[in-house]
Amino acid sequence: MLKVKRLSKNFNEVKALDRVDFDLKKGEIHGIIGANGSGKSTFVNILFGSKYIRDTGGYEGEIFIENKKLDIKNTHHAMKYGIGMVHQELALLGELDISSNIKINRENIIDKTKLLGDFALVDREKNETDAKKALSKVGVDINPRIKVKDISTNLKQFVEIAREIDNDKLKILILDEPTSSLNIEETKILLSNLKELANTGISIIFISHRLEEIVDICHRVTIFRDGRVVSRYDKEDFDINKMAMDMIGKEIVQVSKKRKNNDKENILSFKNVEVSYGYGHYKNISLDIKKGEILGITGLAGHGQEIFGYGLMGLYDMKGEVIFKEEKIIPGDMERIIQEGIYLLPDERKELGLFLNRSVWENLVFESYDGQNRFLKYPALGKLSPLNHKAIRKYSNKMVEKLNIKVKDIDQKVMDLSGGNQQKVCIGRAITIDPEVLFVGEPTRGIDLYSKEIILDLLLELNEERNTTIIIFSGEISELKRVCDRIVVMYRNQVFKIFDDDFESEELSLALSGRSLERV
Amino acid sequence: MKRLRLEAPQLIMISYLVILAVSLKYIGIPYMDMINDSLIKWVMNGVLVLSLVPMINVGAGRNFGLPIGISAGLLGMCIALEFRLEGWLGFGVSILIGSIIAILFGYIYSIVLNRLKGNEEIVGTFAGFSFIPIMNLFWSLAPFKNRQMLYPVGGQGLRPKINLDGYFGGILDNFLKINIGSLTIPLGLIMFFFILCFMVYLFQRTRMGIAMACIPENEAFAKLSGINIDRYRRIAIIFSNILAAIGIIVYSQSYGFIHLYDGPFMMAFPAVSAILIGGATKNKATVFNVMLGTYLYQTTFLLSVPVANALLIPEMSEIIRMIMTNGIILYAFLYEGVRKRNEKV
């Protein structure tokens, strides 16, 4: 089906891809795995004719589809050759309904108006039936008249895949981390439907960080490291440990926390607060956070694992009594909250947690000056003091080294870093600010296995050395189980159950879907 | 570390300037006079252009509502004149009173702009325009008593152009003037401008200035970091208005008149145009942008007047002026739009 020979791509001096050979059979699901920055995104971007590739000087090497040599000049070309791609970032039109999104640019036309060319009338009903058919292929049953902005992120992911499947010219489907925003059950549905799709003769390139999924559905797996193909496995030879080794080049040590006893005082309490976000309004939510603990908050997507952090920091509208060290604080009063020593690293770090256009050092020390007086030249001047660049640069260099952030120098823009390194910068800033209570959202989302452990380890270190209370809200339950003292399970935006140590119990899995042992 | 980058607008202006300078030779206008004039024009308008910087950097857009700050400065001068304050005292009191009024006006203006985030430029344009009639009402009704300021006939209402001779007309222009041959350098004037520029530069380097510059880049993150965005915006808007008030006072002492009524009407566009030529973007402007842009813009017009008058019809220079001023603003909008679209693909 698809054959790639000696594909290379340079960004300035850096070799992003180095003579990659790759082939894809008809009806095959081919997994691509690799650490962040290993070149897998560059590879699929070349296949899909991304503008970014062309702007940076194009690629070298040859690409064949069905033994015909092609030159993929742009995205339009790629689609014509039957390549479809679903990006990690969703690209849908929120104001249009689902069927219009799926049928966009391939609308069915009412026959009688065909003469009018571009002004022909669109056959909505046929569009809707087509859309329903495409959606059912990925295992979703939903009214295609609903506007896309009104459905959840998870569903949007399905709509996006359905849009590509609906293209009857589709031969090759590229999926970039399609499951990263899905929960376990949704993932299962998607994966089984992908298998069926492959059986109909469509070839799929499947990129994921989750090795279990790869092993589950792929026929073959190619592993990228530093822009090269390091190994390739057939279904019979799959071995997760070996694959992980190949990916990173060294063995991964999984971090875990030695659990401390929990008879500590409360540091932060939410008492019957009300939270509203989106269209929802939720009442009577209470939670006590204990001093020095690592608290995990989890739940299925959309069930409110983030409401405490986001509500307190004013991203969601929160009302009610919040007690911090026996004093009342007002949610959303950011100046005070930060001064008291509460800080949030949000899960949308590119949108809310970083200045992408600014340098690493600026991001590391931003507004940390209240605690770090030495960063100001004349601290007595308060907010009108210039910065002490010498001290900041020295500190930033030290931080970069300590956190093992891979950068050219500290003046490099954060935008150019990989996801893992960006997250390290965020955590670096949290360490600089040195809060008493730190909320962290999805600390390991979009980050490769190796960097994940480093990040979790950093959080553990912060907790142990400085006794920082850390609240992690995340859907990665297995990680929470390893690092947390307690885990809170959220269900329908309420605290459903709090687990102290029996993390492995069946109850925790049941709680995620709002069930408990007694009631079953 | 800093790179001096000249982009299309600057290059076009510079080449236009060179063409004008060459053609001057054929018309027979001495260069020295032009250079002397260009220095005065530079500073005369420079402070007004400088006043745009704080607002641009805080993300409140290019201040098309410049007439608001200007009105504060005009009012300051009128009050100083009412008490017949002359020389440095008059100049100083004008700045002081003008700044105090600018704080008040800026505060009100900031309330409006903070409610309408994202639309500051269009709102500012309308706020500026609608502010002028209100001030017109004030100028014609205000109980000023100094006869030199009032309409010669009737004795009520301020006259449109008040002569500053005998008060503080040209006070900065003539301060520390250095003559080298036929070249005259108004050192006092330039120094005053540089001091203000340096203050703005220093402010940008402070903790507050840096935090302000971060706001347009990622407002949500800035807020999460404990920055009170509305307060910072208010401070920047007030700062801009104070500079605008000082700007019009500097302008007036060079001009020799206080130009009331519709005088401030069209002052925002040349200033915005100048800072854009200097290379400022929607969210980022430096003192260097101000200095370069103002000089290029003002000198171009200074030179184009005699050239256009000699080569074309006499009215041509004013027409060219309008085309360039507004054309550059339009170019900047287009350029931003195109770049934004390219980033998304």
mmCIF file with all atom_site columns, C-alpha atoms in Angstrom, chain B residues 145-319:
data_model
loop_
_atom_site.group_PDB
_atom_site.id
_atom_site.type_symbol
_atom_site.label_atom_id
_atom_site.label_alt_id
_atom_site.label_comp_id
_atom_site.label_asym_id
_atom_site.label_entity_id
_atom_site.label_seq_id
_atom_site.pdbx_PDB_ins_code
_atom_site.Cartn_x
_atom_site.Cartn_y
_atom_site.Cartn_z
_atom_site.occupancy
_atom_site.B_iso_or_equiv
_atom_site.pdbx_formal_charge
_atom_site.auth_seq_id
_atom_site.auth_comp_id
_atom_site.auth_asym_id
_atom_site.auth_atom_id
_atom_site.pdbx_PDB_model_num
ATOM 1   C CA . LYS B 1 145 ? -11.103 85.244 32.400 1.00 0.00 ? 145 LYS B CA 1
ATOM 2   C CA . ASN B 1 146 ? -7.749  85.827 30.672 1.00 0.00 ? 146 ASN B CA 1
ATOM 3   C CA . ARG B 1 147 ? -8.685  88.005 27.689 1.00 0.00 ? 147 ARG B CA 1
ATOM 4   C CA . GLN B 1 148 ? -5.836  86.665 25.577 1.00 0.00 ? 148 GLN B CA 1
ATOM 5   C CA . MET B 1 149 ? -7.523  83.271 25.579 1.00 0.00 ? 149 MET B CA 1
ATOM 6   C CA . LEU B 1 150 ? -11.051 84.380 24.806 1.00 0.00 ? 150 LEU B CA 1
ATOM 7   C CA . TYR B 1 151 ? -12.763 85.221 21.562 1.00 0.00 ? 151 TYR B CA 1
ATOM 8   C CA . PRO B 1 152 ? -11.870 88.811 20.707 1.00 0.00 ? 152 PRO B CA 1
ATOM 9   C CA . VAL B 1 153 ? -15.507 89.581 20.046 1.00 0.00 ? 153 VAL B CA 1
ATOM 10  C CA . GLY B 1 154 ? -18.080 88.939 22.732 1.00 0.00 ? 154 GLY B CA 1
ATOM 11  C CA . GLY B 1 155 ? -15.561 87.972 25.391 1.00 0.00 ? 155 GLY B CA 1
ATOM 12  C CA . GLN B 1 156 ? -16.931 84.552 26.068 1.00 0.00 ? 156 GLN B CA 1
ATOM 13  C CA . GLY B 1 157 ? -15.564 81.119 25.174 1.00 0.00 ? 157 GLY B CA 1
ATOM 14  C CA . LEU B 1 158 ? -11.996 80.192 24.416 1.00 0.00 ? 158 LEU B CA 1
ATOM 15  C CA . ARG B 1 159 ? -10.644 80.985 20.988 1.00 0.00 ? 159 ARG B CA 1
ATOM 16  C CA . PRO B 1 160 ? -9.632  78.083 18.745 1.00 0.00 ? 160 PRO B CA 1
ATOM 17  C CA . LYS B 1 161 ? -5.960  78.988 18.695 1.00 0.00 ? 161 LYS B CA 1
ATOM 18  C CA . ILE B 1 162 ? -4.377  80.595 21.736 1.00 0.00 ? 162 ILE B CA 1
ATOM 19  C CA . ASN B 1 163 ? -1.036  82.216 21.174 1.00 0.00 ? 163 ASN B CA 1
ATOM 20  C CA . LEU B 1 164 ? 1.674   81.093 23.576 1.00 0.00 ? 164 LEU B CA 1
ATOM 21  C CA . ASP B 1 165 ? 4.020   83.989 22.904 1.00 0.00 ? 165 ASP B CA 1
ATOM 22  C CA . GLY B 1 166 ? 4.872   85.601 26.181 1.00 0.00 ? 166 GLY B CA 1
ATOM 23  C CA . TYR B 1 167 ? 3.917   82.473 28.094 1.00 0.00 ? 167 TYR B CA 1
ATOM 24  C CA . PHE B 1 168 ? 5.947   79.385 27.295 1.00 0.00 ? 168 PHE B CA 1
ATOM 25  C CA . GLY B 1 169 ? 5.960   79.250 23.511 1.00 0.00 ? 169 GLY B CA 1
ATOM 26  C CA . GLY B 1 170 ? 9.193   77.681 22.283 1.00 0.00 ? 170 GLY B CA 1
ATOM 27  C CA . ILE B 1 171 ? 10.523  77.317 25.808 1.00 0.00 ? 171 ILE B CA 1
ATOM 28  C CA . LEU B 1 172 ? 12.008  73.884 25.181 1.00 0.00 ? 172 LEU B CA 1
ATOM 29  C CA . ASP B 1 173 ? 12.936  74.639 21.577 1.00 0.00 ? 173 ASP B CA 1
ATOM 30  C CA . ASN B 1 174 ? 15.174  77.466 22.660 1.00 0.00 ? 174 ASN B CA 1
ATOM 31  C CA . PHE B 1 175 ? 16.572  75.834 25.789 1.00 0.00 ? 175 PHE B CA 1
ATOM 32  C CA . LEU B 1 176 ? 20.252  74.852 25.441 1.00 0.00 ? 176 LEU B CA 1
ATOM 33  C CA . LYS B 1 177 ? 20.211  75.466 21.713 1.00 0.00 ? 177 LYS B CA 1
ATOM 34  C CA . ILE B 1 178 ? 23.552  74.679 20.097 1.00 0.00 ? 178 ILE B CA 1
ATOM 35  C CA . ASN B 1 179 ? 24.650  76.190 16.823 1.00 0.00 ? 179 ASN B CA 1
ATOM 36  C CA . ILE B 1 180 ? 27.274  74.394 14.768 1.00 0.00 ? 180 ILE B CA 1
ATOM 37  C CA . GLY B 1 181 ? 27.666  76.368 11.600 1.00 0.00 ? 181 GLY B CA 1
ATOM 38  C CA . SER B 1 182 ? 24.215  76.543 10.152 1.00 0.00 ? 182 SER B CA 1
ATOM 39  C CA . LEU B 1 183 ? 23.153  73.391 11.982 1.00 0.00 ? 183 LEU B CA 1
ATOM 40  C CA . THR B 1 184 ? 21.024  74.111 15.025 1.00 0.00 ? 184 THR B CA 1
ATOM 41  C CA . ILE B 1 185 ? 20.514  71.399 17.570 1.00 0.00 ? 185 ILE B CA 1
ATOM 42  C CA . PRO B 1 186 ? 17.718  71.991 20.090 1.00 0.00 ? 186 PRO B CA 1
ATOM 43  C CA . LEU B 1 187 ? 19.520  70.101 22.835 1.00 0.00 ? 187 LEU B CA 1
ATOM 44  C CA . GLY B 1 188 ? 17.080  70.987 25.597 1.00 0.00 ? 188 GLY B CA 1
ATOM 45  C CA . LEU B 1 189 ? 14.150  69.746 23.592 1.00 0.00 ? 189 LEU B CA 1
ATOM 46  C CA . ILE B 1 190 ? 15.881  66.529 22.629 1.00 0.00 ? 190 ILE B CA 1
ATOM 47  C CA . MET B 1 191 ? 17.049  65.963 26.179 1.00 0.00 ? 191 MET B CA 1
ATOM 48  C CA . PHE B 1 192 ? 13.522  66.355 27.500 1.00 0.00 ? 192 PHE B CA 1
ATOM 49  C CA . PHE B 1 193 ? 12.341  63.766 24.990 1.00 0.00 ? 193 PHE B CA 1
ATOM 50  C CA . PHE B 1 194 ? 15.154  61.394 25.860 1.00 0.00 ? 194 PHE B CA 1
ATOM 51  C CA . ILE B 1 195 ? 14.431  61.655 29.557 1.00 0.00 ? 195 ILE B CA 1
ATOM 52  C CA . LEU B 1 196 ? 10.806  60.673 28.961 1.00 0.00 ? 196 LEU B CA 1
ATOM 53  C CA . CYS B 1 197 ? 11.907  57.860 26.646 1.00 0.00 ? 197 CYS B CA 1
ATOM 54  C CA . PHE B 1 198 ? 14.344  56.652 29.248 1.00 0.00 ? 198 PHE B CA 1
ATOM 55  C CA . MET B 1 199 ? 11.613  56.640 31.882 1.00 0.00 ? 199 MET B CA 1
ATOM 56  C CA . VAL B 1 200 ? 9.384   54.521 29.690 1.00 0.00 ? 200 VAL B CA 1
ATOM 57  C CA . TYR B 1 201 ? 12.310  52.247 28.922 1.00 0.00 ? 201 TYR B CA 1
ATOM 58  C CA . LEU B 1 202 ? 13.087  51.827 32.612 1.00 0.00 ? 202 LEU B CA 1
ATOM 59  C CA . PHE B 1 203 ? 9.451   51.140 33.364 1.00 0.00 ? 203 PHE B CA 1
ATOM 60  C CA . GLN B 1 204 ? 9.432   48.350 30.806 1.00 0.00 ? 204 GLN B CA 1
ATOM 61  C CA . ARG B 1 205 ? 12.328  46.747 32.630 1.00 0.00 ? 205 ARG B CA 1
ATOM 62  C CA . THR B 1 206 ? 10.625  46.754 36.000 1.00 0.00 ? 206 THR B CA 1
ATOM 63  C CA . ARG B 1 207 ? 8.796   43.823 37.437 1.00 0.00 ? 207 ARG B CA 1
ATOM 64  C CA . MET B 1 208 ? 5.504   45.510 36.694 1.00 0.00 ? 208 MET B CA 1
ATOM 65  C CA . GLY B 1 209 ? 6.522   46.425 33.171 1.00 0.00 ? 209 GLY B CA 1
ATOM 66  C CA . ILE B 1 210 ? 7.563   42.865 32.426 1.00 0.00 ? 210 ILE B CA 1
ATOM 67  C CA . ALA B 1 211 ? 4.361   41.448 33.844 1.00 0.00 ? 211 ALA B CA 1
ATOM 68  C CA . MET B 1 212 ? 2.380   43.916 31.750 1.00 0.00 ? 212 MET B CA 1
ATOM 69  C CA . ALA B 1 213 ? 4.122   42.817 28.587 1.00 0.00 ? 213 ALA B CA 1
ATOM 70  C CA . CYS B 1 214 ? 3.129   39.235 29.386 1.00 0.00 ? 214 CYS B CA 1
ATOM 71  C CA . ILE B 1 215 ? -0.576  39.999 29.606 1.00 0.00 ? 215 ILE B CA 1
ATOM 72  C CA . PRO B 1 216 ? -1.328  40.234 25.876 1.00 0.00 ? 216 PRO B CA 1
ATOM 73  C CA . GLU B 1 217 ? 0.626   37.079 25.284 1.00 0.00 ? 217 GLU B CA 1
ATOM 74  C CA . ASN B 1 218 ? -1.325  34.840 27.602 1.00 0.00 ? 218 ASN B CA 1
ATOM 75  C CA . GLU B 1 219 ? -3.876  36.569 29.724 1.00 0.00 ? 219 GLU B CA 1
ATOM 76  C CA . ALA B 1 220 ? -5.171  33.439 31.413 1.00 0.00 ? 220 ALA B CA 1
ATOM 77  C CA . PHE B 1 221 ? -1.718  32.403 32.529 1.00 0.00 ? 221 PHE B CA 1
ATOM 78  C CA . ALA B 1 222 ? -0.928  35.892 33.760 1.00 0.00 ? 222 ALA B CA 1
ATOM 79  C CA . LYS B 1 223 ? -4.104  35.785 35.813 1.00 0.00 ? 223 LYS B CA 1
ATOM 80  C CA . LEU B 1 224 ? -3.225  32.374 37.224 1.00 0.00 ? 224 LEU B CA 1
ATOM 81  C CA . SER B 1 225 ? 0.121   33.790 38.287 1.00 0.00 ? 225 SER B CA 1
ATOM 82  C CA . GLY B 1 226 ? -1.628  36.263 40.534 1.00 0.00 ? 226 GLY B CA 1
ATOM 83  C CA . ILE B 1 227 ? -1.550  39.327 38.321 1.00 0.00 ? 227 ILE B CA 1
ATOM 84  C CA . ASN B 1 228 ? -4.514  41.623 38.724 1.00 0.00 ? 228 ASN B CA 1
ATOM 85  C CA . ILE B 1 229 ? -5.063  42.217 35.044 1.00 0.00 ? 229 ILE B CA 1
ATOM 86  C CA . ASP B 1 230 ? -7.644  44.966 35.245 1.00 0.00 ? 230 ASP B CA 1
ATOM 87  C CA . ARG B 1 231 ? -5.497  46.920 37.655 1.00 0.00 ? 231 ARG B CA 1
ATOM 88  C CA . TYR B 1 232 ? -2.404  46.612 35.494 1.00 0.00 ? 232 TYR B CA 1
ATOM 89  C CA . ARG B 1 233 ? -4.345  47.674 32.454 1.00 0.00 ? 233 ARG B CA 1
ATOM 90  C CA . ARG B 1 234 ? -5.692  50.651 34.341 1.00 0.00 ? 234 ARG B CA 1
ATOM 91  C CA . ILE B 1 235 ? -2.206  51.710 35.368 1.00 0.00 ? 235 ILE B CA 1
ATOM 92  C CA . ALA B 1 236 ? -0.945  51.420 31.795 1.00 0.00 ? 236 ALA B CA 1
ATOM 93  C CA . ILE B 1 237 ? -3.871  53.370 30.386 1.00 0.00 ? 237 ILE B CA 1
ATOM 94  C CA . ILE B 1 238 ? -3.391  56.152 32.926 1.00 0.00 ? 238 ILE B CA 1
ATOM 95  C CA . PHE B 1 239 ? 0.326   56.190 32.174 1.00 0.00 ? 239 PHE B CA 1
ATOM 96  C CA . SER B 1 240 ? -0.448  56.509 28.468 1.00 0.00 ? 240 SER B CA 1
ATOM 97  C CA . ASN B 1 241 ? -2.805  59.370 29.123 1.00 0.00 ? 241 ASN B CA 1
ATOM 98  C CA . ILE B 1 242 ? -0.294  61.265 31.248 1.00 0.00 ? 242 ILE B CA 1
ATOM 99  C CA . LEU B 1 243 ? 2.281   60.945 28.491 1.00 0.00 ? 243 LEU B CA 1
ATOM 100 C CA . ALA B 1 244 ? -0.274  62.127 25.951 1.00 0.00 ? 244 ALA B CA 1
ATOM 101 C CA . ALA B 1 245 ? -0.977  65.181 28.090 1.00 0.00 ? 245 ALA B CA 1
ATOM 102 C CA . ILE B 1 246 ? 2.730   65.962 28.342 1.00 0.00 ? 246 ILE B CA 1
ATOM 103 C CA . GLY B 1 247 ? 2.996   65.241 24.642 1.00 0.00 ? 247 GLY B CA 1
ATOM 104 C CA . ILE B 1 248 ? 0.501   67.885 23.626 1.00 0.00 ? 248 ILE B CA 1
ATOM 105 C CA . ILE B 1 249 ? 2.180   70.431 25.908 1.00 0.00 ? 249 ILE B CA 1
ATOM 106 C CA . VAL B 1 250 ? 5.526   69.781 24.241 1.00 0.00 ? 250 VAL B CA 1
ATOM 107 C CA . TYR B 1 251 ? 3.799   69.922 20.869 1.00 0.00 ? 251 TYR B CA 1
ATOM 108 C CA . SER B 1 252 ? 2.085   73.202 21.666 1.00 0.00 ? 252 SER B CA 1
ATOM 109 C CA . GLN B 1 253 ? 5.193   74.984 22.904 1.00 0.00 ? 253 GLN B CA 1
ATOM 110 C CA . SER B 1 254 ? 6.902   74.128 19.597 1.00 0.00 ? 254 SER B CA 1
ATOM 111 C CA . TYR B 1 255 ? 3.851   75.005 17.569 1.00 0.00 ? 255 TYR B CA 1
ATOM 112 C CA . GLY B 1 256 ? 3.439   78.268 19.421 1.00 0.00 ? 256 GLY B CA 1
ATOM 113 C CA . PHE B 1 257 ? -0.300  77.863 19.874 1.00 0.00 ? 257 PHE B CA 1
ATOM 114 C CA . ILE B 1 258 ? -2.720  75.884 21.914 1.00 0.00 ? 258 ILE B CA 1
ATOM 115 C CA . HIS B 1 259 ? -5.026  74.362 19.347 1.00 0.00 ? 259 HIS B CA 1
ATOM 116 C CA . LEU B 1 260 ? -8.407  73.746 20.960 1.00 0.00 ? 260 LEU B CA 1
ATOM 117 C CA . TYR B 1 261 ? -11.720 72.487 19.596 1.00 0.00 ? 261 TYR B CA 1
ATOM 118 C CA . ASP B 1 262 ? -11.114 70.185 16.645 1.00 0.00 ? 262 ASP B CA 1
ATOM 119 C CA . GLY B 1 263 ? -7.336  70.412 17.012 1.00 0.00 ? 263 GLY B CA 1
ATOM 120 C CA . PRO B 1 264 ? -6.926  66.976 18.610 1.00 0.00 ? 264 PRO B CA 1
ATOM 121 C CA . PHE B 1 265 ? -9.420  65.439 16.200 1.00 0.00 ? 265 PHE B CA 1
ATOM 122 C CA . MET B 1 266 ? -6.964  63.851 13.814 1.00 0.00 ? 266 MET B CA 1
ATOM 123 C CA . MET B 1 267 ? -3.953  63.558 16.062 1.00 0.00 ? 267 MET B CA 1
ATOM 124 C CA . ALA B 1 268 ? -4.245  59.872 16.849 1.00 0.00 ? 268 ALA B CA 1
ATOM 125 C CA . PHE B 1 269 ? -3.739  58.633 13.308 1.00 0.00 ? 269 PHE B CA 1
ATOM 126 C CA . PRO B 1 270 ? -0.361  60.228 12.574 1.00 0.00 ? 270 PRO B CA 1
ATOM 127 C CA . ALA B 1 271 ? 0.893   59.024 15.960 1.00 0.00 ? 271 ALA B CA 1
ATOM 128 C CA . VAL B 1 272 ? -0.276  55.460 15.386 1.00 0.00 ? 272 VAL B CA 1
ATOM 129 C CA . SER B 1 273 ? 1.114   55.576 11.888 1.00 0.00 ? 273 SER B CA 1
ATOM 130 C CA . ALA B 1 274 ? 4.489   56.738 13.159 1.00 0.00 ? 274 ALA B CA 1
ATOM 131 C CA . ILE B 1 275 ? 4.843   53.999 15.741 1.00 0.00 ? 275 ILE B CA 1
ATOM 132 C CA . LEU B 1 276 ? 3.882   51.386 13.156 1.00 0.00 ? 276 LEU B CA 1
ATOM 133 C CA . ILE B 1 277 ? 6.556   52.658 10.796 1.00 0.00 ? 277 ILE B CA 1
ATOM 134 C CA . GLY B 1 278 ? 8.960   52.294 13.677 1.00 0.00 ? 278 GLY B CA 1
ATOM 135 C CA . GLY B 1 279 ? 8.181   48.580 13.684 1.00 0.00 ? 279 GLY B CA 1
ATOM 136 C CA . ALA B 1 280 ? 5.735   48.259 16.560 1.00 0.00 ? 280 ALA B CA 1
ATOM 137 C CA . THR B 1 281 ? 3.134   45.508 16.377 1.00 0.00 ? 281 THR B CA 1
ATOM 138 C CA . LYS B 1 282 ? -0.271  45.240 17.980 1.00 0.00 ? 282 LYS B CA 1
ATOM 139 C CA . ASN B 1 283 ? 1.079   44.005 21.269 1.00 0.00 ? 283 ASN B CA 1
ATOM 140 C CA . LYS B 1 284 ? 4.660   45.085 21.366 1.00 0.00 ? 284 LYS B CA 1
ATOM 141 C CA . ALA B 1 285 ? 6.278   48.482 21.075 1.00 0.00 ? 285 ALA B CA 1
ATOM 142 C CA . THR B 1 286 ? 9.663   49.714 22.203 1.00 0.00 ? 286 THR B CA 1
ATOM 143 C CA . VAL B 1 287 ? 11.127  53.125 22.757 1.00 0.00 ? 287 VAL B CA 1
ATOM 144 C CA . PHE B 1 288 ? 13.311  52.491 19.745 1.00 0.00 ? 288 PHE B CA 1
ATOM 145 C CA . ASN B 1 289 ? 10.209  51.960 17.598 1.00 0.00 ? 289 ASN B CA 1
ATOM 146 C CA . VAL B 1 290 ? 8.979   55.356 18.759 1.00 0.00 ? 290 VAL B CA 1
ATOM 147 C CA . MET B 1 291 ? 12.187  57.225 18.018 1.00 0.00 ? 291 MET B CA 1
ATOM 148 C CA . LEU B 1 292 ? 12.798  55.658 14.618 1.00 0.00 ? 292 LEU B CA 1
ATOM 149 C CA . GLY B 1 293 ? 9.182   55.791 13.536 1.00 0.00 ? 293 GLY B CA 1
ATOM 150 C CA . THR B 1 294 ? 8.567   59.371 14.509 1.00 0.00 ? 294 THR B CA 1
ATOM 151 C CA . TYR B 1 295 ? 11.697  60.584 12.798 1.00 0.00 ? 295 TYR B CA 1
ATOM 152 C CA . LEU B 1 296 ? 10.998  58.738 9.563  1.00 0.00 ? 296 LEU B CA 1
ATOM 153 C CA . TYR B 1 297 ? 7.365   59.733 9.486  1.00 0.00 ? 297 TYR B CA 1
ATOM 154 C CA . GLN B 1 298 ? 7.763   63.398 10.355 1.00 0.00 ? 298 GLN B CA 1
ATOM 155 C CA . THR B 1 299 ? 10.801  63.963 8.178  1.00 0.00 ? 299 THR B CA 1
ATOM 156 C CA . THR B 1 300 ? 9.092   62.377 5.217  1.00 0.00 ? 300 THR B CA 1
ATOM 157 C CA . PHE B 1 301 ? 6.304   64.890 5.464  1.00 0.00 ? 301 PHE B CA 1
ATOM 158 C CA . LEU B 1 302 ? 8.611   67.755 6.115  1.00 0.00 ? 302 LEU B CA 1
ATOM 159 C CA . LEU B 1 303 ? 10.437  66.971 2.904  1.00 0.00 ? 303 LEU B CA 1
ATOM 160 C CA . SER B 1 304 ? 7.420   66.053 0.843  1.00 0.00 ? 304 SER B CA 1
ATOM 161 C CA . VAL B 1 305 ? 5.763   69.443 1.292  1.00 0.00 ? 305 VAL B CA 1
ATOM 162 C CA . PRO B 1 306 ? 8.239   71.558 -0.701 1.00 0.00 ? 306 PRO B CA 1
ATOM 163 C CA . VAL B 1 307 ? 8.867   68.774 -3.196 1.00 0.00 ? 307 VAL B CA 1
ATOM 164 C CA . ALA B 1 308 ? 5.205   68.155 -3.842 1.00 0.00 ? 308 ALA B CA 1
ATOM 165 C CA . ASN B 1 309 ? 4.508   71.846 -4.037 1.00 0.00 ? 309 ASN B CA 1
ATOM 166 C CA . ALA B 1 310 ? 7.215   72.348 -6.572 1.00 0.00 ? 310 ALA B CA 1
ATOM 167 C CA . LEU B 1 311 ? 6.522   69.328 -8.718 1.00 0.00 ? 311 LEU B CA 1
ATOM 168 C CA . LEU B 1 312 ? 2.791   68.898 -8.433 1.00 0.00 ? 312 LEU B CA 1
ATOM 169 C CA . ILE B 1 313 ? -0.164  70.976 -7.515 1.00 0.00 ? 313 ILE B CA 1
ATOM 170 C CA . PRO B 1 314 ? 0.160   72.808 -4.194 1.00 0.00 ? 314 PRO B CA 1
ATOM 171 C CA . GLU B 1 315 ? -2.484  70.742 -2.368 1.00 0.00 ? 315 GLU B CA 1
ATOM 172 C CA . MET B 1 316 ? -0.682  67.553 -3.204 1.00 0.00 ? 316 MET B CA 1
ATOM 173 C CA . SER B 1 317 ? 1.379   67.390 -0.018 1.00 0.00 ? 317 SER B CA 1
ATOM 174 C CA . GLU B 1 318 ? -1.700  67.216 2.185  1.00 0.00 ? 318 GLU B CA 1
ATOM 175 C CA . ILE B 1 319 ? -3.196  64.494 0.007  1.00 0.00 ? 319 ILE B CA 1
#
